[in-house]
Coordinates of C-alpha atoms in Angstrom, one line a residue:
M40 CA 0.0 0.0 0.0
K41 CA 2.9 2.4 0.7
L42 CA 4.1 1.8 -2.9
V43 CA 0.6 2.6 -4.3
I44 CA 0.4 5.8 -2.3
S45 CA 4.0 6.8 -3.1
E46 CA 3.4 6.3 -6.8
Y47 CA 0.2 8.4 -6.5
L48 CA 2.1 11.2 -4.7
R49 CA 4.7 11.4 -7.5
T50 CA 2.0 12.3 -10.0
L51 CA 0.7 15.3 -8.0
K52 CA 1.5 18.9 -8.8
E53 CA 2.6 21.3 -6.1
R54 CA -0.2 23.8 -6.7
D55 CA -3.8 22.7 -6.0
E56 CA -2.9 19.0 -5.7
L57 CA -0.2 18.1 -3.1
D58 CA -0.9 21.2 -1.2
R59 CA -4.6 20.2 -0.9
L60 CA -3.8 16.8 0.4
L61 CA -1.3 17.9 3.1
P62 CA -3.8 19.9 5.3
D63 CA -6.0 16.8 5.6
L64 CA -3.1 14.7 6.6
L65 CA -2.0 17.3 9.2
L66 CA -5.5 17.3 10.7
E67 CA -5.3 13.6 11.2
M68 CA -1.8 14.0 12.8
G69 CA -3.3 16.3 15.4
Y70 CA -2.3 19.6 13.9
V71 CA -4.6 22.6 13.3
P72 CA -3.8 24.3 10.0
V73 CA -3.6 28.1 10.5
A74 CA -2.5 29.1 7.0
R75 CA -3.4 27.3 3.8
P76 CA -2.0 27.9 0.2
Q77 CA -3.5 31.1 -1.3
M78 CA -3.1 32.4 -4.8
G79 CA -1.9 35.9 -5.2
N80 CA -0.8 36.5 -1.5
R81 CA 2.8 36.6 -0.4
Q82 CA 3.5 33.8 1.9
Y83 CA 7.2 34.5 2.7
G84 CA 8.3 30.9 2.0
V85 CA 5.5 29.2 3.9
D86 CA 2.8 27.3 1.9
I87 CA 1.1 25.6 4.9
A88 CA 1.4 26.5 8.6
A89 CA -0.1 24.4 11.4
R90 CA 0.0 24.2 15.2
G91 CA 0.2 21.0 17.2
K92 CA 2.3 18.8 19.4
N93 CA 5.4 17.1 18.2
A94 CA 4.9 13.3 18.3
E95 CA 8.4 12.7 19.6
T96 CA 8.9 15.4 22.2
G97 CA 5.3 16.1 23.1
G98 CA 6.1 19.8 23.0
D99 CA 4.0 22.5 21.3
E100 CA 5.3 23.4 17.9
L101 CA 4.6 25.5 14.8
L102 CA 5.0 23.3 11.7
L103 CA 5.8 25.3 8.5
L104 CA 5.6 23.4 5.2
V105 CA 7.3 24.4 2.0
V106 CA 5.6 22.5 -0.7
K107 CA 7.4 21.7 -4.0
Q108 CA 6.7 19.4 -6.9
G109 CA 8.7 16.3 -7.9
D110 CA 12.3 15.5 -7.2
I111 CA 14.6 18.2 -5.6
G112 CA 17.8 18.4 -7.7
R113 CA 20.5 21.0 -8.0
N114 CA 18.4 23.5 -10.0
D115 CA 15.5 23.1 -7.5
W116 CA 17.8 23.7 -4.5
D117 CA 19.3 27.1 -5.1
S118 CA 18.7 28.5 -8.6
G119 CA 16.1 31.2 -8.1
I120 CA 13.6 32.8 -5.6
Q121 CA 11.2 29.8 -5.9
S122 CA 13.9 27.3 -5.1
V123 CA 14.1 25.5 -1.8
R124 CA 17.0 27.3 -0.1
P125 CA 15.7 30.8 -0.8
S126 CA 12.3 29.8 0.4
I127 CA 13.6 28.6 3.7
N128 CA 15.8 31.7 4.1
E129 CA 12.8 33.9 3.5
I130 CA 11.1 32.0 6.4
F131 CA 14.0 32.9 8.6
D132 CA 14.4 36.5 7.4
V133 CA 10.8 37.5 7.2
Y134 CA 8.2 35.0 8.3
L135 CA 9.7 34.2 11.7
K136 CA 10.5 37.9 12.4
S137 CA 7.3 39.6 11.3
Q138 CA 4.5 37.1 10.6
L139 CA 4.3 35.0 13.8
E140 CA 1.2 35.4 15.9
P141 CA 1.8 36.1 19.6
Q142 CA 0.6 32.6 20.6
D143 CA 3.4 31.1 18.5
K144 CA 6.3 33.0 19.9
N145 CA 7.2 30.3 22.5
R146 CA 6.5 27.3 20.2
S147 CA 9.4 25.4 18.8
I148 CA 9.7 25.8 15.0
R149 CA 9.8 22.9 12.5
I150 CA 10.2 23.5 8.8
V151 CA 9.4 20.7 6.4
V152 CA 10.1 20.6 2.7
A153 CA 7.3 18.4 1.4
T154 CA 7.4 17.0 -2.2
G155 CA 5.9 14.1 -4.1
G156 CA 9.5 13.2 -5.3
E157 CA 12.8 12.7 -3.5
L158 CA 15.9 14.5 -2.5
K159 CA 18.5 13.7 -5.3
Q160 CA 21.9 12.6 -4.3
T161 CA 23.5 15.7 -6.0
V162 CA 22.1 18.0 -3.3
Q163 CA 22.1 15.8 -0.2
A164 CA 25.5 17.2 0.9
S165 CA 24.2 20.8 0.5
W166 CA 21.0 19.9 2.3
S167 CA 22.8 18.3 5.2
G168 CA 25.1 21.3 5.6
F169 CA 22.2 23.8 5.4
V170 CA 20.2 21.9 8.1
S171 CA 23.3 21.7 10.4
D172 CA 24.1 25.4 10.0
N173 CA 20.5 26.5 10.9
Q174 CA 19.6 24.0 13.6
D175 CA 19.7 26.7 16.2
K176 CA 16.9 28.5 14.3
A177 CA 14.5 25.6 13.6
K178 CA 14.4 21.9 13.1
I179 CA 14.4 21.3 9.3
E180 CA 13.2 18.1 7.7
F181 CA 12.5 16.7 4.2
W182 CA 9.3 14.7 3.5
G183 CA 9.5 13.0 0.1
A184 CA 6.9 10.7 -1.5
D185 CA 8.0 7.7 0.6
A186 CA 7.8 9.6 3.9
I187 CA 4.4 11.1 3.2
A188 CA 3.1 7.7 2.0
V189 CA 4.1 6.3 5.5
L190 CA 2.3 9.2 7.2
I191 CA -0.8 8.8 5.0
E192 CA -1.0 5.0 5.7
K193 CA -0.6 5.6 9.4
Y194 CA -2.9 8.5 10.0
L195 CA -5.4 8.5 7.0
L196 CA -5.6 4.8 6.2
D197 CA -5.2 3.4 9.7
E198 CA -6.5 0.0 10.6
H199 CA -9.6 1.4 12.3
I200 CA -10.8 3.0 9.0
F201 CA -9.0 1.4 6.1
L202 CA -9.7 -2.3 6.8
D203 CA -7.8 -5.2 5.3
E204 CA -10.7 -5.8 2.9
D205 CA -10.5 -2.2 1.7
R206 CA -6.8 -2.6 1.0
R207 CA -7.5 -5.8 -1.0
D208 CA -10.2 -4.1 -3.0
L209 CA -8.0 -1.1 -3.8
R210 CA -5.1 -3.3 -4.9
R211 CA -7.4 -5.4 -7.1
A212 CA -8.9 -2.3 -8.6
L213 CA -5.4 -0.9 -9.4
A214 CA -4.4 -4.2 -10.9
L215 CA -7.4 -4.1 -13.3
S216 CA -7.3 -0.4 -14.0
G217 CA -5.8 -0.9 -17.5
D218 CA -8.8 -3.1 -18.6
S219 CA -11.2 -1.0 -20.5
E220 CA -14.1 -3.5 -19.7
Y221 CA -13.4 -3.4 -15.9
D222 CA -16.6 -2.4 -14.0
R223 CA -14.7 -1.0 -11.0
Q224 CA -16.8 -3.1 -8.6
D225 CA -13.9 -3.6 -6.1
L226 CA -13.5 0.2 -5.8
H227 CA -17.3 0.6 -5.5
R228 CA -17.4 -1.9 -2.6
L229 CA -14.7 0.1 -0.9
F230 CA -16.7 3.3 -1.4
M231 CA -19.9 1.9 0.0
R232 CA -18.3 0.3 3.1
T233 CA -16.5 3.6 3.9
L234 CA -19.6 5.7 3.3
D235 CA -21.9 3.4 5.4
L236 CA -24.1 2.7 2.4
N237 CA -25.9 -0.5 1.4
D238 CA -26.7 -1.6 -2.1
K239 CA -29.8 0.5 -2.2
G240 CA -28.0 3.7 -1.1
Q241 CA -29.4 3.6 2.4
L242 CA -27.4 4.1 5.6
T243 CA -26.2 1.0 7.4
E244 CA -26.9 0.4 11.1
K245 CA -24.3 2.6 12.7
P246 CA -23.3 5.4 10.3
K247 CA -20.3 7.6 11.0
T248 CA -20.7 11.2 12.2
G249 CA -18.5 14.2 13.0
K250 CA -14.8 13.8 12.4
V251 CA -15.1 10.2 11.6
L252 CA -17.5 11.0 8.7
L253 CA -15.1 13.7 7.4
K254 CA -12.3 11.2 7.6
A255 CA -14.3 8.6 5.7
L256 CA -14.9 11.1 2.9
R257 CA -11.2 11.8 2.7
I258 CA -10.6 8.0 2.4
V259 CA -13.0 7.8 -0.5
N260 CA -11.3 10.8 -2.2
L261 CA -7.8 9.5 -1.7
S262 CA -8.8 6.0 -3.0
A263 CA -10.5 7.4 -6.0
Q264 CA -7.6 9.8 -6.8
A265 CA -5.0 7.1 -6.3
F266 CA -6.9 4.8 -8.8
A267 CA -7.5 7.6 -11.2
H268 CA -3.8 8.7 -11.3
W269 CA -2.8 5.1 -11.6
T270 CA -4.8 5.0 -14.9
L271 CA -2.6 7.8 -16.3
R272 CA 0.3 5.4 -16.7
D273 CA 1.1 4.2 -20.2
D274 CA -0.8 0.9 -19.8
G275 CA -3.7 2.5 -18.0
D276 CA -7.2 3.6 -19.2
S277 CA -7.7 7.1 -18.0
R278 CA -11.4 6.9 -18.9
Q279 CA -11.6 4.4 -16.0
G280 CA -10.0 7.0 -13.8
L281 CA -12.5 9.6 -14.7
F282 CA -15.5 7.3 -14.0
A283 CA -14.0 6.3 -10.6
V284 CA -13.6 9.9 -9.5
E285 CA -17.2 10.7 -10.7
R286 CA -18.6 7.8 -8.7
A287 CA -16.6 9.0 -5.6
I288 CA -18.1 12.5 -5.8
L289 CA -21.6 11.3 -6.6
W290 CA -21.8 8.7 -3.8
S291 CA -20.1 11.1 -1.4
W292 CA -22.7 13.8 -2.1
H293 CA -25.4 11.2 -1.7
R294 CA -24.0 10.3 1.7
I295 CA -23.7 13.9 2.8
Q296 CA -27.4 14.4 2.1
L297 CA -28.2 11.7 4.6
A298 CA -26.3 13.5 7.4
D299 CA -27.7 16.0 9.8
E300 CA -27.3 19.7 9.0
K301 CA -24.0 20.3 11.0
N302 CA -22.3 17.2 9.6
K303 CA -23.6 18.2 6.1
K304 CA -22.2 21.7 6.3
D305 CA -18.8 20.6 7.6
A306 CA -18.5 17.9 5.0
I307 CA -19.3 20.2 2.1
A308 CA -17.0 23.0 3.3
G309 CA -14.2 20.5 4.0
P310 CA -13.6 17.1 2.3
F311 CA -16.2 17.6 -0.5
S312 CA -14.8 20.9 -1.7
T313 CA -11.4 19.1 -2.0
M314 CA -13.1 16.2 -3.8
W315 CA -14.9 18.5 -6.2
L316 CA -11.7 20.3 -7.1
G317 CA -10.0 16.9 -7.6
Y318 CA -12.7 15.9 -10.0
Y319 CA -12.2 19.1 -12.1
R320 CA -8.4 18.5 -12.2
F321 CA -8.7 15.0 -13.4
A322 CA -11.5 15.8 -15.9
S323 CA -9.0 18.5 -17.2
H324 CA -6.3 15.8 -17.5
Y325 CA -8.7 13.6 -19.5
F326 CA -9.7 16.4 -21.7
V327 CA -6.1 17.2 -22.6
R328 CA -5.6 13.5 -23.5
I329 CA -8.5 13.4 -26.0
Q330 CA -8.5 17.0 -27.3
S331 CA -6.2 16.4 -30.2
H332 CA -8.2 13.3 -31.3
C333 CA -11.3 15.6 -31.7
Q334 CA -9.5 17.5 -34.4
V335 CA -8.8 14.5 -36.6
E336 CA -11.5 12.9 -38.8
N337 CA -12.9 9.7 -37.1
S338 CA -9.9 9.6 -34.8
L339 CA -11.8 8.5 -31.7
T340 CA -13.5 5.6 -33.6
R341 CA -11.0 4.5 -36.2
Y342 CA -10.1 1.4 -34.2
A343 CA -13.7 0.4 -33.6
S344 CA -14.6 -3.0 -35.1
N345 CA -18.1 -2.0 -36.3
G346 CA -20.7 0.7 -36.4
V347 CA -22.1 -0.3 -33.0
E348 CA -18.7 0.2 -31.3
S349 CA -18.1 3.4 -33.1
S350 CA -21.5 4.8 -32.0
L351 CA -20.9 3.8 -28.4
I352 CA -17.4 5.4 -28.3
A353 CA -18.6 8.6 -30.0
F354 CA -21.6 9.2 -27.7
E355 CA -19.7 8.3 -24.6
H356 CA -17.1 11.1 -25.4
I357 CA -19.8 13.5 -26.5
G358 CA -21.3 13.1 -23.0
I359 CA -17.9 13.4 -21.3
L360 CA -17.0 16.6 -23.2
A361 CA -20.4 18.0 -22.5
S362 CA -20.1 17.4 -18.8
I363 CA -16.6 19.0 -18.6
G364 CA -17.8 22.0 -20.6
L365 CA -20.8 22.4 -18.4
L366 CA -18.7 22.0 -15.3
S367 CA -16.5 25.0 -16.4
Y368 CA -19.4 27.0 -17.6
Q369 CA -21.4 26.6 -14.5
A370 CA -18.5 27.2 -12.2
L371 CA -18.8 30.9 -13.2
R372 CA -20.3 32.6 -10.2
P373 CA -22.4 35.8 -10.6
Q374 CA -20.1 37.6 -8.2
A375 CA -16.9 36.5 -9.9
N376 CA -14.3 39.2 -10.8
E377 CA -13.2 39.8 -14.3
E378 CA -10.2 37.6 -14.2
E379 CA -12.2 34.7 -12.8
K380 CA -14.9 35.2 -15.5
N381 CA -12.3 35.1 -18.2
Y382 CA -10.7 32.0 -16.8
W383 CA -13.9 29.9 -16.7
Q384 CA -15.3 31.3 -19.9
S385 CA -12.1 30.4 -21.7
N386 CA -12.0 26.9 -20.3
A387 CA -15.6 26.2 -21.2
A388 CA -15.0 27.6 -24.7
V389 CA -12.0 25.4 -25.3
V390 CA -13.9 22.3 -24.3
T391 CA -17.0 23.1 -26.3
D392 CA -14.9 24.0 -29.3
A393 CA -13.5 20.4 -29.1
L394 CA -17.0 19.0 -28.7
A395 CA -18.2 20.9 -31.8
T396 CA -15.2 19.7 -33.8
L397 CA -15.8 16.1 -32.7
L398 CA -19.4 16.3 -33.9
Q399 CA -18.2 17.7 -37.2
N400 CA -15.4 15.2 -37.7
N401 CA -17.2 12.0 -36.7
G402 CA -20.3 11.1 -38.9
V403 CA -21.4 8.4 -36.4
S404 CA -21.9 11.2 -33.8
S405 CA -25.3 11.7 -35.3
S406 CA -26.2 8.0 -35.3
P407 CA -27.1 7.0 -31.7
C408 CA -27.4 3.3 -31.2
L409 CA -29.1 3.4 -27.8
D410 CA -32.2 5.4 -26.9
R411 CA -30.6 6.5 -23.7
H412 CA -28.1 8.5 -25.8
S413 CA -31.0 11.1 -25.7
Q414 CA -29.5 12.2 -22.3
V415 CA -26.2 12.8 -24.1
V416 CA -27.9 14.8 -26.8
T417 CA -29.5 17.1 -24.2
L418 CA -26.2 17.6 -22.3
A419 CA -24.3 18.4 -25.5
M420 CA -27.0 20.9 -26.6
L421 CA -26.9 22.6 -23.2
A422 CA -23.1 22.8 -23.4
L423 CA -23.0 24.1 -27.0
L424 CA -25.8 26.7 -26.4
G425 CA -24.4 27.8 -23.0
T426 CA -21.2 28.8 -24.7
G427 CA -22.8 30.5 -27.8
R428 CA -22.3 27.7 -30.3
Q429 CA -25.8 27.9 -31.7
D430 CA -24.9 27.1 -35.3
A431 CA -23.0 24.0 -34.3
A432 CA -26.0 22.9 -32.2
K433 CA -28.5 23.4 -35.1
E434 CA -26.3 21.6 -37.6
W435 CA -25.9 18.6 -35.3
L436 CA -29.6 18.5 -34.4
R437 CA -30.5 18.5 -38.1
K438 CA -28.1 15.6 -38.8
L439 CA -29.6 13.7 -35.8
F440 CA -33.1 14.1 -37.2
W441 CA -32.2 12.9 -40.6
N442 CA -30.3 9.8 -39.4
V443 CA -32.8 8.8 -36.6
D444 CA -35.8 9.5 -38.9
Y445 CA -34.2 7.3 -41.6
A446 CA -33.5 4.6 -39.0
Y447 CA -37.1 4.3 -38.0
R448 CA -38.4 4.4 -41.6
A449 CA -35.9 1.8 -42.9
K450 CA -35.9 -0.2 -39.6
K451 CA -32.1 -0.1 -39.6
Y452 CA -29.6 1.5 -37.2
V453 CA -32.4 2.1 -34.7
P454 CA -31.5 3.6 -31.3
I455 CA -32.9 0.7 -29.2
A456 CA -34.7 1.2 -26.0
T457 CA -32.6 -1.4 -24.0
D458 CA -29.0 -1.4 -22.8
S459 CA -28.4 -4.9 -24.1
L460 CA -25.6 -5.0 -26.8
D461 CA -26.9 -8.5 -27.7
D462 CA -30.3 -6.9 -28.6
L463 CA -28.5 -4.2 -30.5
V464 CA -26.6 -6.7 -32.6
E465 CA -29.4 -9.3 -33.0
E466 CA -32.5 -7.2 -33.3
G467 CA -31.4 -3.5 -33.7
G468 CA -30.6 -3.7 -37.4
W469 CA -27.0 -2.5 -36.9
L470 CA -25.2 -5.5 -38.4
G471 CA -27.5 -6.4 -41.2
G472 CA -31.2 -7.2 -41.5
Q473 CA -33.9 -5.0 -40.0
A474 CA -34.8 -4.0 -36.5
T475 CA -37.5 -6.0 -34.9
D476 CA -40.8 -4.5 -33.8
R477 CA -39.7 -5.1 -30.2
M478 CA -36.7 -2.8 -30.6
M479 CA -39.0 -0.1 -32.1
E480 CA -41.7 -0.1 -29.4
M481 CA -40.7 3.1 -27.7
S482 CA -38.4 6.2 -28.1
W483 CA -37.1 8.9 -25.9
M484 CA -34.8 10.0 -28.8
L485 CA -37.7 11.2 -31.0
A486 CA -39.2 13.2 -28.2
T487 CA -35.8 14.8 -27.4
I488 CA -35.3 15.8 -31.1
A489 CA -38.8 17.2 -31.2
G490 CA -38.3 19.2 -28.1
W491 CA -35.0 20.7 -29.1
S492 CA -36.3 21.5 -32.6
V493 CA -39.0 23.7 -30.9
I494 CA -36.5 25.2 -28.5
M495 CA -34.2 26.1 -31.4
G496 CA -37.0 27.6 -33.5
M497 CA -36.5 24.9 -36.1
D498 CA -40.2 24.6 -36.7
E499 CA -39.9 22.9 -40.2
L500 CA -37.8 20.2 -38.7
Y501 CA -40.2 19.6 -35.9
E502 CA -43.2 19.5 -38.2
L503 CA -41.5 17.0 -40.6
L504 CA -40.8 14.8 -37.6
A505 CA -44.4 15.0 -36.3
K506 CA -45.7 14.1 -39.8
N507 CA -43.3 11.1 -40.2
A508 CA -44.0 9.9 -36.7
K509 CA -47.7 9.7 -37.6
D510 CA -47.4 8.4 -41.1
K511 CA -44.1 6.4 -41.3
Y512 CA -43.7 4.8 -37.9
P513 CA -47.0 5.2 -36.0
K514 CA -46.4 2.2 -33.7
V515 CA -43.4 3.8 -32.0
C516 CA -44.5 5.0 -28.6
I517 CA -42.8 8.4 -28.2
Q518 CA -42.3 9.2 -24.5
L519 CA -40.4 11.2 -21.9
W520 CA -39.7 10.6 -18.2
H521 CA -40.5 13.4 -15.7
P522 CA -38.9 13.2 -12.2
E523 CA -40.9 13.9 -9.1
K524 CA -39.8 15.4 -5.8
D525 CA -38.1 12.2 -4.5
L526 CA -35.6 12.4 -7.4
Y527 CA -32.7 13.6 -5.2
Q528 CA -33.0 10.5 -3.0
Y529 CA -31.7 8.5 -6.0
L530 CA -30.1 10.8 -8.6
Y531 CA -26.6 10.7 -7.0
F532 CA -26.6 6.9 -6.3
Q533 CA -28.2 5.0 -9.2
P534 CA -30.3 5.4 -12.3
A535 CA -33.2 7.4 -10.8
Q536 CA -35.9 6.7 -13.5
F537 CA -36.5 3.2 -12.0
E538 CA -37.3 4.6 -8.6
S539 CA -38.8 8.0 -9.1
G540 CA -41.0 9.9 -11.5
A541 CA -43.7 9.3 -14.1
T542 CA -43.6 8.6 -17.8
E543 CA -45.4 10.8 -20.3
A544 CA -46.6 8.2 -22.9
P545 CA -47.6 8.1 -25.6
I546 CA -46.7 11.6 -26.7
H547 CA -48.8 12.5 -29.8
L548 CA -46.8 15.1 -31.6
P549 CA -49.2 17.8 -32.8
P550 CA -48.8 18.9 -36.4
T551 CA -47.3 22.4 -35.7
A552 CA -44.4 23.5 -33.5
K553 CA -46.6 26.2 -32.1
E554 CA -49.0 23.6 -30.6
Y555 CA -46.1 21.5 -29.2
R556 CA -44.6 24.7 -27.7
K557 CA -47.8 25.2 -25.7
Q558 CA -47.6 21.6 -24.5
M559 CA -44.0 22.1 -23.3
N560 CA -45.0 25.3 -21.5
I561 CA -47.8 23.4 -19.7
V562 CA -45.3 20.9 -18.4
C563 CA -43.0 23.6 -17.2
E564 CA -45.9 25.2 -15.2
S565 CA -46.9 21.9 -13.6
E566 CA -45.7 20.3 -10.5
F567 CA -42.9 18.7 -12.5
G568 CA -41.5 22.2 -13.1
K569 CA -40.8 22.7 -9.4
V570 CA -38.5 19.6 -9.0
F571 CA -35.4 21.4 -10.1
F572 CA -35.7 24.0 -7.3
D573 CA -35.4 21.2 -4.8
S574 CA -31.9 20.2 -5.9
P575 CA -29.5 20.2 -3.0
A576 CA -26.6 20.6 -5.5
A577 CA -28.2 23.6 -7.2
K578 CA -28.8 25.2 -3.8
T579 CA -25.1 24.9 -3.1
G580 CA -24.1 26.3 -6.5
L581 CA -23.2 22.9 -8.0
V582 CA -25.8 22.6 -10.8
A583 CA -23.1 20.7 -12.9
L584 CA -23.1 17.9 -10.3
D585 CA -26.7 17.1 -11.1
L586 CA -25.9 17.0 -14.8
I587 CA -22.9 14.8 -14.2
A588 CA -25.1 12.4 -12.3
H589 CA -27.6 12.3 -15.1
R590 CA -24.9 11.2 -17.5
H591 CA -23.0 8.9 -15.2
F592 CA -26.1 6.8 -14.3
S593 CA -27.9 7.3 -17.7
T594 CA -30.8 9.1 -16.0
P595 CA -32.8 11.2 -18.4
V596 CA -32.3 15.0 -17.9
S597 CA -35.6 16.4 -16.6
P598 CA -37.5 17.9 -19.6
V599 CA -38.5 21.0 -17.6
F600 CA -34.8 21.8 -17.2
W601 CA -34.3 22.2 -21.0
Y602 CA -37.9 23.0 -21.9
S603 CA -37.4 26.3 -19.9
L604 CA -35.1 27.4 -22.7
T605 CA -37.9 27.6 -25.2
G606 CA -37.8 30.9 -27.1
N607 CA -34.3 31.8 -26.1
F608 CA -32.7 30.5 -29.3
A609 CA -35.4 30.8 -31.9
S610 CA -34.2 32.9 -34.8

């Protein structure tokens, strides 16, 4: 386990990664952080400051951490103001003379250089001499990846929390992380045990509270991040890492909602905020990995063995890019300053540019093979429209209509209403022959295309779809699922449509877009329209979390959420 943690630590950056993990570790070691890393503020050499008792002497001490990335070599030791030696000297010259609070004047001082790497042999003599020369000023130590791994295992993953079966599950998950077909069940078992959840998402008999709950959330985060970073290796599958981190944040949020108000507040402000940031970082890693493939024609699907596999790959990545784009777009707070606005707007634009290019460069991106890909369509439309890519959204919607309409008229390449790949191959008309009537009994996809056509003011497209639905494939039951108030008991844990809500079926598309627009408005004004306002994520400013949950568990996005856009994009 020390090796696993050590390898994970070596992948972390100094800023916003290692420096986010260390305060949690210090808390478990009995220290109280008094200064955390801050962007834009002078810190006089100190990245993290904490008060506590020295485990060896038992005396009160002020622990000052200097956080660096990777191995410390000659250039990192003394080649500029950001190097190790100047940083420590600044602590002596400025921090200890002018920044100490009165209560720290009589505490012993311990300075720790913390890094996810190691101290290279080329600077060990310089380090030893420097430590010796300044031992009267402070005790100076070096914590590399191996030393921090020992502390993490001792304090964060101790035998009372991180049980032997958890260790076995994590090791098994890491061993299988390179398998693209791996279902991550070992990691999921670990998450549920740690979060006190049973298979139905309910609390077990004696759920954790207080600090023990906060510690459990940190365990889940560390396990997910270790697995995710493990998948970044050459033989790993980083898509597996992304899904693991998503499951960790969704189940952790679900667990937090089951806690009392105080525990809920502490968990959101503490471990969950770190977890949320960790998800964004890893999603950014994954985006960088696939960005260039979006620019090349059929690059994502060129190794697929058939049309089914191509469609599955394309829509999976359309959903992922849409989620990352929406995460950036919705991270923009109304009170954000100009610099923050530019940062998030730029990030969202880069991601949705890649999404638009993927849609343009991959013909199969307008040929969904599963009816549940209607959720992906909605998320992608939200991402494109949210960042001003209205033309790209219209072009894709038009292609979707022509392909799906053809599929139902020809009984080939139908987006089937089951998740069975056997059904897809044998009865869906994707590998020869025609789709069976059973595979064409119902459709969310047709209702989704109809709704978005109205929203986009593409009335002619809607009216052609309504006519063909009536004349060419009248036996297809067009339908949509509407969640009810108990949605949030299930949304973050499992596919919610099997436990909550009501199905609107059959939907008879009226001949004109104007009439259907009225029907959509009626739904928005009904009780279904109030469900969104009950979202605990939305109330916390994390609307993107709901949308990630919809995609991750293949839960349909509430129609009222996107119906409410009617009229905003009509031209």
